[in-house]
Short mmCIF file of C-alpha atoms in Angstrom, two decimals:
data_model
loop_
_atom_site.label_atom_id
_atom_site.label_comp_id
_atom_site.label_asym_id
_atom_site.label_seq_id
_atom_site.Cartn_x
_atom_site.Cartn_y
_atom_site.Cartn_z
CA MET I 13 95.47 -81.90 -92.50
CA ASP I 14 95.52 -78.35 -91.47
CA LEU I 15 98.48 -75.99 -91.48
CA VAL I 16 98.34 -73.94 -88.55
CA ALA I 17 100.72 -70.61 -88.99
CA ILE I 18 100.70 -66.73 -87.58
CA GLU I 19 99.51 -64.12 -90.01
CA ASP I 20 100.50 -60.04 -88.85
CA PHE I 21 98.61 -57.53 -90.48
CA GLU I 22 97.97 -53.77 -89.84
CA HIS I 23 95.00 -52.34 -90.30
CA GLU I 24 93.41 -48.18 -89.61
CA GLY I 25 96.78 -48.15 -87.23
CA GLU I 26 95.99 -51.14 -85.26
CA SER I 27 98.47 -53.78 -85.58
CA TYR I 28 96.90 -57.21 -85.45
CA ARG I 29 97.75 -61.01 -84.73
CA ARG I 30 95.72 -64.21 -85.95
CA GLY I 31 96.81 -68.01 -85.93
CA VAL I 32 95.79 -68.57 -90.18
CA THR I 33 94.42 -72.48 -90.90
CA TYR I 34 95.32 -73.73 -94.18
CA VAL I 35 92.97 -76.71 -94.89
CA VAL I 36 94.06 -79.54 -96.97
CA PRO I 37 90.82 -81.03 -98.67
CA ASP I 38 89.55 -84.03 -97.52
CA GLU I 39 86.37 -85.62 -98.49
CA ALA I 40 84.30 -84.53 -94.89
CA GLY I 41 85.93 -80.93 -96.32
CA TYR I 42 84.32 -81.21 -99.77
CA ARG I 43 81.15 -82.18 -98.19
CA ALA I 44 80.71 -78.51 -95.41
CA HIS I 45 82.46 -76.55 -97.59
CA PRO I 46 82.26 -77.11 -101.81
CA GLU I 47 82.61 -73.62 -102.81
CA ARG I 48 86.43 -73.23 -100.78
CA PHE I 49 88.13 -76.10 -102.64
CA ALA I 50 85.69 -75.25 -106.66
CA GLU I 51 90.10 -75.47 -107.92
CA SER I 52 91.43 -79.25 -109.03
CA THR I 53 93.53 -81.08 -106.04
CA SER I 54 96.92 -79.95 -107.44
CA ASP I 55 99.65 -78.68 -106.23
CA ALA I 56 98.49 -75.65 -107.81
CA GLY I 57 95.52 -75.55 -107.01
CA ARG I 58 96.26 -75.98 -103.53
CA ALA I 59 98.40 -72.99 -103.56
CA ALA I 60 94.78 -70.77 -104.76
CA GLN I 61 93.33 -72.54 -102.00
CA LYS I 62 96.06 -71.10 -99.57
CA ASP I 63 96.52 -67.79 -100.45
CA ARG I 64 92.15 -66.97 -100.92
CA VAL I 65 91.70 -68.20 -97.38
CA ARG I 66 94.87 -66.13 -96.22
CA SER I 67 93.61 -63.14 -97.72
CA LEU I 68 89.86 -63.95 -96.03
CA ALA I 69 92.05 -63.85 -92.52
CA ARG I 70 93.92 -60.02 -93.39
CA ASP I 71 89.87 -59.15 -93.63
CA PRO I 72 89.24 -57.04 -90.81
CA ARG I 73 86.79 -58.07 -90.81
CA ASN I 74 86.97 -61.72 -89.97
CA CYS I 75 89.63 -60.93 -87.35
CA GLU I 76 90.00 -60.01 -83.97
CA PRO I 77 91.94 -56.81 -82.63
CA ALA I 78 94.73 -57.54 -80.24
CA ASP I 79 94.08 -56.72 -76.27
CA PRO I 80 92.12 -52.99 -75.85
CA THR I 81 93.70 -52.75 -73.02
CA GLN I 82 97.20 -53.77 -74.28
CA ASP I 83 100.00 -50.70 -74.90
CA PRO I 84 101.08 -50.54 -79.27
CA ARG I 85 104.07 -50.49 -78.45
CA THR I 86 103.91 -53.88 -76.19
CA ARG I 87 102.54 -55.60 -79.04
CA SER I 88 105.05 -53.83 -81.63
CA GLN I 89 107.58 -55.89 -79.57
CA GLU I 90 105.90 -59.00 -79.79
CA ARG I 91 105.53 -58.70 -83.80
CA ARG I 92 109.56 -58.14 -83.71
CA ASP I 93 109.76 -61.37 -80.53
CA GLY I 94 107.65 -64.01 -82.76
CA PRO I 95 104.86 -65.44 -81.19
CA PRO I 96 104.86 -65.91 -77.38
CA SER I 97 106.85 -68.65 -75.68
CA PHE I 98 104.95 -71.42 -73.63
CA ALA I 99 106.32 -70.64 -70.89
CA SER I 100 105.49 -66.77 -71.08
CA ARG I 101 101.70 -68.40 -71.77
CA ALA I 102 101.58 -70.18 -69.10
CA VAL I 103 102.91 -68.10 -66.69
CA GLN I 104 100.00 -65.55 -67.76
CA THR I 105 98.12 -68.56 -67.33
CA THR I 106 99.30 -69.36 -63.76
CA ARG I 107 98.37 -65.48 -62.65
CA ASP I 108 95.22 -65.05 -64.30
CA GLU I 109 94.31 -68.33 -62.48
CA ALA I 110 96.08 -66.41 -59.59
CA LEU I 111 94.08 -63.28 -59.77
CA ARG I 112 90.67 -65.17 -60.45
CA SER I 113 91.64 -66.98 -56.95
CA ILE I 114 91.95 -63.64 -55.18
CA TYR I 115 88.38 -62.52 -56.89
CA ASP I 116 86.60 -65.77 -55.70
CA ARG I 117 87.84 -65.05 -52.12
CA ALA I 118 87.28 -61.06 -52.14
CA GLY I 119 84.30 -61.82 -49.79
CA GLU I 120 86.98 -62.74 -46.92
CA ILE I 121 90.05 -60.34 -48.25
CA ASP I 122 90.59 -56.87 -46.47
CA ALA I 123 91.28 -54.36 -49.91
CA THR I 124 94.59 -53.59 -48.45
CA SER I 125 94.94 -57.29 -47.69
CA GLY I 126 93.34 -57.93 -52.02
CA ASP I 127 95.43 -54.80 -53.05
CA ARG I 128 98.54 -56.00 -51.60
CA LEU I 129 98.02 -59.70 -53.31
CA VAL I 130 96.89 -58.56 -56.24
CA ALA I 131 100.10 -55.75 -56.80
CA LEU I 132 102.57 -59.28 -56.14
CA VAL I 133 100.81 -61.46 -59.49
CA GLU I 134 101.37 -58.83 -61.02
CA ALA I 135 104.67 -58.58 -60.57
CA ASP I 136 105.42 -62.05 -60.78
CA ARG I 137 106.93 -62.92 -64.23
CA ALA I 138 108.12 -65.94 -62.78
CA GLY I 139 104.85 -66.98 -61.81
CA ILE I 140 106.15 -68.63 -58.71
CA ASP I 141 104.56 -66.34 -56.21
CA SER I 142 100.96 -66.58 -58.21
CA GLU I 143 101.32 -70.20 -57.97
CA TYR I 144 101.55 -70.27 -54.10
CA VAL I 145 98.55 -67.89 -54.17
CA SER I 146 96.17 -69.48 -56.50
CA ALA I 147 97.65 -73.09 -54.76
CA VAL I 148 97.02 -71.49 -50.60
CA ALA I 149 93.35 -70.45 -52.18
CA ASP I 150 92.07 -73.60 -53.33
CA PRO I 151 88.71 -73.38 -50.66
CA ALA I 152 90.20 -78.49 -51.21
CA TYR I 153 93.24 -77.06 -49.64
CA GLU I 154 91.89 -75.48 -46.73
CA ARG I 155 89.66 -78.16 -46.35
CA ALA I 156 92.25 -81.10 -46.44
CA PHE I 157 94.58 -78.15 -44.03
CA ALA I 158 92.36 -78.46 -41.59
CA ARG I 159 91.81 -82.12 -41.71
CA SER I 160 94.53 -82.30 -41.23
CA ILE I 161 95.34 -79.68 -37.58
CA THR I 162 92.79 -81.03 -36.75
CA ASN I 163 93.68 -85.26 -36.23
CA PRO I 164 96.88 -84.35 -35.94
CA VAL I 165 97.60 -88.25 -35.93
CA PRO I 166 99.26 -90.76 -37.83
CA GLY I 167 97.70 -91.72 -41.01
CA ALA I 168 95.30 -87.91 -40.85
CA ALA I 169 96.37 -87.80 -44.65
CA GLY I 170 94.67 -90.65 -45.77
CA MET I 171 91.25 -88.94 -44.45
CA LEU I 172 91.13 -86.85 -47.48
CA SER I 173 89.32 -86.84 -50.95
CA ALA I 174 91.49 -87.04 -54.09
CA GLU I 175 90.90 -83.23 -54.64
CA GLU I 176 91.70 -82.50 -51.03
CA HIS I 177 94.89 -84.09 -51.52
CA ARG I 178 96.30 -83.10 -55.01
CA ALA I 179 95.51 -79.88 -53.18
CA MET I 180 98.14 -80.57 -50.98
CA VAL I 181 100.17 -81.92 -53.82
CA ARG I 182 99.79 -78.94 -55.88
CA VAL I 183 100.47 -76.28 -52.35
CA GLY I 184 103.99 -77.86 -51.31
CA ARG I 185 105.92 -78.35 -54.89
CA SER I 186 104.66 -74.39 -54.58
CA MET I 187 106.44 -74.48 -51.68
CA GLU I 188 109.36 -76.43 -52.65
CA MET I 189 109.28 -73.79 -56.24
CA ARG I 190 109.68 -70.75 -53.54
CA ALA I 191 112.62 -73.00 -52.07
CA LEU I 192 110.19 -72.24 -48.16
CA GLY I 193 112.64 -74.90 -46.79
CA VAL I 194 109.84 -76.74 -45.67
CA SER I 195 107.34 -79.36 -48.08
CA GLU I 196 104.62 -81.57 -46.89
CA GLY I 197 106.64 -84.40 -48.16
CA ALA I 198 110.08 -83.36 -46.39
CA THR I 199 109.54 -82.19 -42.43
CA GLY I 200 105.43 -82.19 -42.27
CA GLY I 201 105.57 -78.36 -42.95
CA PHE I 202 102.60 -77.02 -43.90
CA ALA I 203 101.42 -73.49 -45.97
CA VAL I 204 98.64 -72.16 -44.27
CA PRO I 205 95.94 -71.56 -46.10
CA LEU I 206 94.94 -67.33 -47.71
CA THR I 207 92.40 -66.75 -44.91
CA LEU I 208 95.09 -66.40 -41.74
CA ASP I 209 98.01 -66.11 -43.63
CA PRO I 210 99.25 -62.24 -41.74
CA THR I 211 101.95 -62.09 -43.72
CA ILE I 212 98.87 -61.38 -46.19
CA MET I 213 96.11 -60.41 -44.33
CA LEU I 214 97.08 -57.61 -42.63
CA THR I 215 94.51 -56.36 -40.04
CA SER I 216 95.95 -56.85 -36.70
CA ASN I 217 95.79 -53.59 -34.29
CA GLY I 218 97.50 -55.04 -31.12
CA ALA I 219 101.21 -52.56 -30.69
CA ILE I 220 100.22 -49.24 -32.50
CA ASN I 221 102.95 -50.06 -35.50
CA PRO I 222 102.40 -47.36 -38.62
CA ILE I 223 106.71 -47.61 -39.45
CA ARG I 224 105.25 -50.88 -42.42
CA GLU I 225 102.38 -49.10 -43.51
CA LEU I 226 104.61 -45.82 -44.13
CA ALA I 227 108.29 -48.03 -45.40
CA THR I 228 108.49 -48.92 -48.17
CA VAL I 229 107.78 -53.19 -48.40
CA ARG I 230 108.68 -55.32 -51.42
CA PRO I 231 108.33 -58.92 -51.50
CA ILE I 232 111.00 -61.15 -53.23
CA LEU I 233 110.87 -64.46 -54.30
CA THR I 234 115.04 -64.60 -53.93
CA THR I 235 116.46 -65.22 -50.54
CA THR I 236 118.02 -62.17 -50.00
CA TRP I 237 116.66 -58.59 -51.27
CA LYS I 238 119.79 -56.54 -53.67
CA GLY I 239 119.01 -53.48 -54.64
CA VAL I 240 120.56 -49.91 -55.95
CA ASN I 241 119.95 -46.60 -54.07
CA SER I 242 121.60 -42.73 -54.15
CA GLU I 243 121.39 -40.10 -53.23
CA GLY I 244 119.24 -38.66 -56.98
CA VAL I 245 120.77 -37.69 -59.92
CA ALA I 246 120.78 -33.49 -61.12
CA PHE I 247 119.46 -32.31 -64.25
CA GLU I 248 121.02 -28.97 -65.67
CA PHE I 249 120.32 -26.29 -68.51
CA VAL I 250 122.77 -26.16 -71.55
CA ALA I 251 123.55 -23.90 -74.39
CA GLU I 252 123.28 -25.64 -77.77
CA ALA I 253 125.77 -28.87 -78.30
CA ALA I 254 127.35 -27.78 -75.12
CA GLU I 255 129.07 -30.97 -73.79
CA ALA I 256 127.46 -32.87 -70.97
CA LYS I 257 129.34 -32.42 -67.57
CA ASP I 258 129.83 -35.68 -64.94
CA LYS I 259 126.66 -34.99 -63.05
CA ALA I 260 127.10 -39.25 -62.09
CA PRO I 261 125.43 -39.95 -59.25
CA THR I 262 127.14 -42.11 -55.85
CA LEU I 263 125.25 -45.41 -55.90
CA THR I 264 124.70 -47.83 -53.10
CA GLN I 265 123.88 -51.64 -53.21
CA PRO I 266 122.20 -52.37 -50.18
CA GLU I 267 120.98 -56.09 -49.02
CA ILE I 268 118.48 -57.11 -47.04
CA THR I 269 118.43 -60.68 -46.23
CA PRO I 270 114.38 -62.07 -43.81
CA ASN I 271 115.22 -63.50 -41.00
CA ARG I 272 113.20 -66.08 -39.21
CA ALA I 273 110.36 -65.78 -37.02
CA GLN I 274 108.45 -67.89 -34.91
CA CYS I 275 106.10 -69.58 -32.82
CA TRP I 276 104.48 -71.88 -31.01
CA VAL I 277 101.15 -72.28 -30.21
CA PRO I 278 99.41 -75.57 -29.02
CA PHE I 279 95.99 -76.71 -27.99
CA SER I 280 93.10 -78.95 -26.71
CA TYR I 281 92.50 -82.38 -28.89
CA GLU I 282 88.78 -80.35 -27.83
CA THR I 283 89.63 -77.23 -29.36
CA ALA I 284 90.76 -79.26 -32.23
CA GLU I 285 87.40 -81.20 -33.07
CA ASP I 286 85.95 -77.28 -33.69
CA TRP I 287 87.54 -76.08 -36.54
CA ALA I 288 85.23 -72.65 -36.90
CA GLY I 289 86.23 -71.61 -33.63
CA LEU I 290 89.87 -73.30 -33.41
CA SER I 291 90.64 -71.25 -36.88
CA GLU I 292 89.08 -67.75 -36.23
CA GLU I 293 91.62 -68.41 -32.88
CA LEU I 294 94.90 -69.54 -35.34
CA ARG I 295 93.99 -65.89 -37.23
CA ARG I 296 93.70 -63.94 -34.03
CA LEU I 297 97.46 -65.60 -32.58
CA PHE I 298 99.21 -64.83 -35.13
CA ALA I 299 98.01 -61.67 -36.69
CA ASP I 300 98.71 -59.91 -33.26
CA ALA I 301 101.96 -62.01 -32.11
CA LYS I 302 103.05 -60.89 -35.52
CA ASP I 303 102.34 -57.25 -34.80
CA GLN I 304 103.47 -57.62 -31.13
CA LYS I 305 106.59 -58.91 -33.08
CA GLU I 306 107.32 -56.31 -36.20
CA ALA I 307 105.89 -53.18 -34.02
CA GLU I 308 108.94 -54.00 -32.03
CA VAL I 309 111.76 -54.96 -34.42
CA PHE I 310 111.08 -52.38 -36.84
CA ALA I 311 111.21 -49.45 -33.76
CA THR I 312 114.53 -50.66 -32.22
CA GLY I 313 115.83 -54.26 -34.35
CA LYS I 314 119.25 -54.59 -34.03
CA GLY I 315 120.23 -55.07 -37.57
CA SER I 316 122.44 -58.30 -35.85
CA GLU I 317 121.55 -62.07 -34.63
CA ASN I 318 119.07 -63.06 -37.15
CA ILE I 319 116.51 -59.60 -35.59
CA PRO I 320 115.77 -56.98 -39.03
CA GLN I 321 117.25 -53.65 -38.75
CA GLY I 322 114.90 -51.42 -36.86
CA LEU I 323 114.31 -47.78 -38.37
CA ILE I 324 115.43 -45.46 -35.24
CA THR I 325 118.58 -48.11 -34.49
CA GLY I 326 119.80 -47.69 -38.50
CA ALA I 327 119.71 -43.79 -38.15
CA GLU I 328 122.36 -42.10 -38.96
CA LYS I 329 121.85 -38.72 -38.92
CA VAL I 330 121.42 -37.67 -35.31
CA VAL I 331 120.26 -34.60 -33.71
CA GLU I 332 120.99 -33.98 -29.85
CA THR I 333 118.71 -32.27 -27.79
CA ALA I 334 120.57 -28.44 -26.54
CA ALA I 335 120.46 -28.83 -22.75
CA LYS I 336 121.22 -32.34 -20.97
CA GLU I 337 118.49 -34.94 -20.19
CA ALA I 338 115.79 -32.88 -21.41
CA VAL I 339 113.43 -31.92 -24.37
CA ALA I 340 112.40 -28.57 -25.47
CA ILE I 341 110.35 -26.93 -27.98
CA ALA I 342 113.88 -25.89 -29.53
CA ASP I 343 114.76 -28.81 -30.53
CA VAL I 344 112.06 -29.77 -31.87
CA TYR I 345 112.17 -26.73 -34.46
CA SER I 346 116.13 -27.85 -35.00
CA LEU I 347 114.96 -31.13 -35.58
CA GLN I 348 112.62 -30.25 -38.65
CA ALA I 349 115.58 -28.26 -39.78
CA ALA I 350 118.12 -30.49 -39.79
CA LEU I 351 116.11 -33.03 -41.96
CA ALA I 352 117.32 -31.62 -46.24
CA SER I 353 114.69 -30.03 -48.06
CA ARG I 354 114.12 -32.46 -50.65
CA TRP I 355 112.61 -35.29 -48.08
CA GLN I 356 110.74 -32.84 -46.61
CA PRO I 357 107.64 -32.58 -48.34
CA ARG I 358 106.99 -36.03 -47.44
CA ALA I 359 108.57 -36.12 -44.03
CA THR I 360 105.86 -37.68 -41.03
CA TRP I 361 107.37 -37.40 -37.04
CA LEU I 362 107.45 -40.86 -35.20
CA GLY I 363 107.57 -40.83 -31.52
CA THR I 364 105.40 -42.42 -28.32
CA ASN I 365 102.09 -41.02 -27.23
CA ALA I 366 103.94 -39.67 -23.87
CA VAL I 367 106.16 -37.89 -25.89
CA ALA I 368 103.43 -36.58 -28.64
CA ASN I 369 101.51 -35.30 -24.58
CA GLN I 370 105.38 -33.79 -23.49
CA VAL I 371 105.29 -31.82 -26.87
CA TYR I 372 102.03 -31.07 -26.68
CA ARG I 373 102.83 -28.91 -23.47
CA PHE I 374 105.61 -26.92 -25.01
CA VAL I 375 103.09 -23.97 -25.86
CA ALA I 376 100.22 -23.31 -24.23
CA ALA I 377 96.99 -22.56 -26.22
CA GLY I 378 96.49 -19.04 -24.89
CA ASP I 379 100.81 -18.03 -25.05
CA THR I 380 100.85 -14.63 -26.79
CA ASP I 381 105.33 -15.36 -27.19
CA GLU I 382 104.87 -18.76 -29.50
CA PRO I 383 101.98 -20.51 -31.32
CA PRO I 384 101.37 -23.84 -30.46
CA ILE I 385 102.91 -26.86 -32.69
CA MET I 386 100.75 -29.40 -32.46
CA PRO I 387 97.02 -29.39 -32.85
CA GLU I 388 94.65 -30.88 -29.89
CA ASP I 389 94.16 -34.30 -32.13
CA ARG I 390 97.99 -34.76 -31.32
CA SER I 391 98.38 -35.31 -35.70
CA SER I 392 100.83 -33.24 -36.64
CA ILE I 393 103.98 -31.15 -35.67
CA LEU I 394 104.97 -28.07 -36.98
CA GLY I 395 102.55 -28.48 -40.05
CA LYS I 396 103.92 -32.46 -41.06
CA PRO I 397 101.54 -35.44 -39.87
CA TYR I 398 102.89 -37.37 -36.30
CA ARG I 399 102.12 -41.10 -36.11
CA GLU I 400 102.44 -42.65 -32.56
CA VAL I 401 105.18 -45.80 -32.51
CA SER I 402 104.10 -47.81 -29.30
CA THR I 403 108.00 -49.41 -29.36
CA MET I 404 109.50 -46.17 -29.09
CA SER I 405 111.21 -44.92 -26.37
CA SER I 406 109.28 -42.04 -24.02
CA LYS I 407 112.73 -41.65 -21.63
CA THR I 408 112.88 -37.46 -22.30
CA THR I 409 115.12 -37.23 -19.52
CA THR I 410 116.87 -40.06 -19.95
CA ALA I 411 120.54 -39.73 -22.17
CA GLY I 412 121.36 -41.79 -24.72
CA GLU I 413 117.45 -42.27 -25.14
CA LYS I 414 117.01 -41.74 -29.24
CA VAL I 415 112.66 -40.08 -28.96
CA LEU I 416 111.98 -38.72 -31.73
CA ALA I 417 112.47 -39.52 -34.75
CA TYR I 418 111.08 -37.21 -38.62
CA GLY I 419 112.09 -37.60 -42.31
CA ASP I 420 110.63 -39.90 -45.06
CA ILE I 421 110.43 -42.42 -44.11
CA ALA I 422 108.75 -44.50 -47.41
CA SER I 423 112.24 -43.27 -49.11
CA ALA I 424 114.60 -44.15 -45.92
CA TYR I 425 113.90 -47.62 -44.47
CA ARG I 426 112.54 -50.37 -46.63
CA ILE I 427 110.87 -53.46 -46.02
CA VAL I 428 111.27 -57.40 -47.26
CA ASP I 429 108.54 -59.48 -47.04
CA ARG I 430 109.04 -63.20 -47.44
CA ILE I 431 104.71 -64.28 -48.48
CA GLY I 432 104.08 -67.17 -46.83
CA LEU I 433 103.96 -68.90 -43.08
CA THR I 434 104.24 -72.02 -42.57
CA VAL I 435 103.41 -73.93 -39.39
CA VAL I 436 104.77 -77.85 -38.69
CA PRO I 437 101.91 -79.61 -36.88
CA VAL I 438 103.26 -81.67 -33.09
CA PRO I 439 100.38 -84.41 -32.37
CA VAL I 440 101.38 -84.75 -28.63
CA VAL I 441 102.55 -82.01 -26.12
CA PHE I 442 104.66 -83.81 -23.13
CA GLY I 443 104.23 -82.21 -19.91
CA GLU I 444 106.67 -81.29 -17.25
CA ASN I 445 106.72 -85.60 -16.67
CA ARG I 446 106.93 -86.25 -19.74
CA ARG I 447 103.49 -87.80 -19.94
CA PRO I 448 100.46 -86.35 -22.52
CA THR I 449 98.84 -83.26 -21.97
CA GLY I 450 96.07 -83.74 -24.08
CA GLN I 451 97.33 -81.47 -26.69
CA ALA I 452 98.57 -81.03 -29.98
CA GLY I 453 100.79 -77.92 -31.07
CA LEU I 454 102.29 -75.67 -34.62
CA TYR I 455 105.27 -74.25 -35.12
CA ALA I 456 104.82 -71.60 -37.28
CA TYR I 457 107.56 -69.06 -38.50
CA PHE I 458 107.78 -66.98 -41.39
CA ARG I 459 110.66 -64.38 -42.74
CA VAL I 460 110.80 -61.13 -42.94
CA GLY I 461 114.16 -58.41 -42.92
CA ALA I 462 113.83 -54.74 -42.81
CA LYS I 463 116.69 -51.62 -43.25
CA VAL I 464 117.65 -47.59 -43.02
CA THR I 465 118.77 -47.96 -47.27
CA VAL I 466 118.77 -43.67 -47.27
CA PRO I 467 119.61 -42.52 -43.99
CA SER I 468 119.80 -38.87 -45.58
CA ALA I 469 116.48 -39.41 -45.64
CA LEU I 470 115.41 -39.67 -41.74
CA GLN I 471 116.68 -37.68 -38.76
CA VAL I 472 116.55 -38.73 -35.22
CA LEU I 473 116.19 -36.64 -31.85
CA LYS I 474 118.62 -37.64 -28.85
CA VAL I 475 118.78 -36.70 -25.42
CA LYS I 476 121.94 -34.96 -24.52
CA ALA I 477 124.52 -36.69 -21.26
#
């Protein structure tokens, strides 16, 4: 029998850890390594053998150093806390497998989506999201999903191979762990494979929607994101031994609950027979529909009735135009000046193409009284970036309309993603006379929430009544 213990030691300032095996001699051991067992097999002899093995294990030439990429402070913490627990090793194994899955599918995932997935896995302390990513990235699951969608009839599950069935079961379990509310065994819902999932593959260019790109985006495991915000803390210079002054910030605790967005995708049985064409069409439809809806709600969502709050809707700092039902060049200067200095370095303008054209014409190129405030490519206003948001209002002569926004969008607006699109196959679609149409369909849904969490970081221009 072998006795195993954990040995910690340092050599030349580096920390080492190794599992040391104490060998209790037996007949095979004597034959293989007689030099180790020169002493008698008495208790004293065995103790001497263990001491020799321990000294060999302590020799850095016989040991491997800790992970060179790991922070030495982490290694010190490991020594204080003892050997890593089984749970932590299991989580790390799950995360490593998810990262390998992302790497293996790198040719099918764009760089932005890949970075998003890697960040999600690296921030996953519980291993739940990592298991989901790894499960839906499995090629066996993609094959099983295709069979289930293209054969939307009872008993289609019997067509799956053993590997595909295991992949389906694994994804169903990961969905249950993530509490998505639908699992294979419950209501017939399926997670969409990695390369078809628009909550992962952010590749659509339907509506012009830079708000997701500019905002702070966070994936979550729970049903509600709970954060802590403040206007900031302040340092001060003081004399030696001077008492600290009360500079406590005002803290707020915003909450964002992702809302469900759903869609219905019918397709003919003939189309279902061509999975390559259907999968490409599903990818395009899912991505475009998601992008279109998010472009709308991220700008002007109500923030109620199960709809995320839009950036313009949630803006609390409003600058009215100087004149009624009109926007002038002075209003642009006033809007920029209204934003606090701390938010100016990363500030961005938001508006429609029509508003940009109007701002561009405020000062003609040959005007000698005022310099142009916008270049010909409409890329900036007064030296700050301008981004087109097609779902904002262009009604610069209508009272009450918010037509221009300016601020630090990353600080002001937060988007909370629940990664994963779920579909429920419907095997038969019925027509107006309640007879089959030769079509099947997919009921699909995902969850996302958004809210203005730091109102002071954003200013909007409102047309005066």
